[in-house]
Tab-separated table of C-alpha atoms in Angstrom:
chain	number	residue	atom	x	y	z
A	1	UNK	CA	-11.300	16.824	-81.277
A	2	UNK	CA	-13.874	13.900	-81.940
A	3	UNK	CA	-16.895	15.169	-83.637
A	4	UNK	CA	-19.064	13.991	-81.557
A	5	UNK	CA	-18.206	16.354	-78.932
A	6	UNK	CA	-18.336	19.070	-81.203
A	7	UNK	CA	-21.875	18.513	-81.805
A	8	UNK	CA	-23.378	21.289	-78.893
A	9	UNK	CA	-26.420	19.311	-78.179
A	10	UNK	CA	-23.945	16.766	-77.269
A	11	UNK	CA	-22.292	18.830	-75.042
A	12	UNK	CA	-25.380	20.260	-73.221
A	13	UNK	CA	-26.767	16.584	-72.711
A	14	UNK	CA	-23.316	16.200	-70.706
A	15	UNK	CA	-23.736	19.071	-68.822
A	16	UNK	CA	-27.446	18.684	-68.327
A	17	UNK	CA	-25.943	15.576	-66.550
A	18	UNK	CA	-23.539	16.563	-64.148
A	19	UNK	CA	-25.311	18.855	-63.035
A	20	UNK	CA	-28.252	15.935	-62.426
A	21	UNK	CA	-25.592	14.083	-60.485
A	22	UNK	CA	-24.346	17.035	-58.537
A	23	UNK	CA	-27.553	17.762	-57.497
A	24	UNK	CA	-28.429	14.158	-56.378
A	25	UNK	CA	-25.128	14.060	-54.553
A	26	UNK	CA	-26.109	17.447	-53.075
A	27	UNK	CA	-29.839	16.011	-51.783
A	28	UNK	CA	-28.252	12.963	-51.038
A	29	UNK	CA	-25.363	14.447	-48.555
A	30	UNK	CA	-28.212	16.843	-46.996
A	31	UNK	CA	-30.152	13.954	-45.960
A	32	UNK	CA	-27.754	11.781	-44.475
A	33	UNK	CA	-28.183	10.206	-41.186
A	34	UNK	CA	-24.582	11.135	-40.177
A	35	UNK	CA	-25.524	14.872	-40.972
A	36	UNK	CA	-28.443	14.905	-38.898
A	37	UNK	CA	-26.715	16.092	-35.332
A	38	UNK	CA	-24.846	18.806	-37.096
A	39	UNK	CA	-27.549	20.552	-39.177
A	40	UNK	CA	-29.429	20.244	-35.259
A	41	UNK	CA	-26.470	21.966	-33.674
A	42	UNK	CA	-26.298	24.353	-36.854
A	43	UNK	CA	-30.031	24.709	-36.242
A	44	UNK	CA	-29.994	26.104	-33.211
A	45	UNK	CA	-26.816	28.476	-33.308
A	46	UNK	CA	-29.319	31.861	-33.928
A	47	UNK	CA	-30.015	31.105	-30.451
A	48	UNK	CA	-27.101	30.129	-28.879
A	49	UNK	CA	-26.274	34.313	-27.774
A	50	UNK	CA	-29.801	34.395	-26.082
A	51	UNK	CA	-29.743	34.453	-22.298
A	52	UNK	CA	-31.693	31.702	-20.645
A	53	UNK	CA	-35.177	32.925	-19.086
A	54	UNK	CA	-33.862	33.360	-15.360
A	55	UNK	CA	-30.976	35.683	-16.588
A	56	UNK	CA	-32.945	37.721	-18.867
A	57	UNK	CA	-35.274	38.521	-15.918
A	58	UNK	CA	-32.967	39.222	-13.469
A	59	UNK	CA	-30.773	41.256	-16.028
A	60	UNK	CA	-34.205	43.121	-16.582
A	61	UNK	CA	-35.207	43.384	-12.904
A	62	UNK	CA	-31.624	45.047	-12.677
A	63	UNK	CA	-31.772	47.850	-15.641
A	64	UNK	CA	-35.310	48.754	-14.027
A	65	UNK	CA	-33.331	49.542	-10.581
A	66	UNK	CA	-31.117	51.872	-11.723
């Protein structure tokens, strides 16, 4: 093995790097443009299940009949 990577401040600088440059990738991909309609549509999925306002009254006006 070369010495200089046995030297473990060398080998923390290089991992103190990728890591950098995983992270900027990371940032980078988040804030894309051609992410943007996605993270909406991923956005709104919690509330996707709720019922629109006319069917949650009339489903209410119903459970009050019975």
């Amino acid at each position: 093995m070369p010495s200089f990577l046995t030297d473990i401040g060398t080998i923390r600088g290089l991992g103190t790097a990728v890591v950098f440059i995983a992270f900027i990738a990371v940032v980078l991909w988040a804030y894309s443009s051609k992410r943007k309609s996605s993270f909406d549509e991923a956005a709104n999925l919690p509330f996707a299940d709720e019922p629109k306002p006319d069917e949650r009254d009339e489903q209410s006006s119903r459970s009050n009949n019975q």
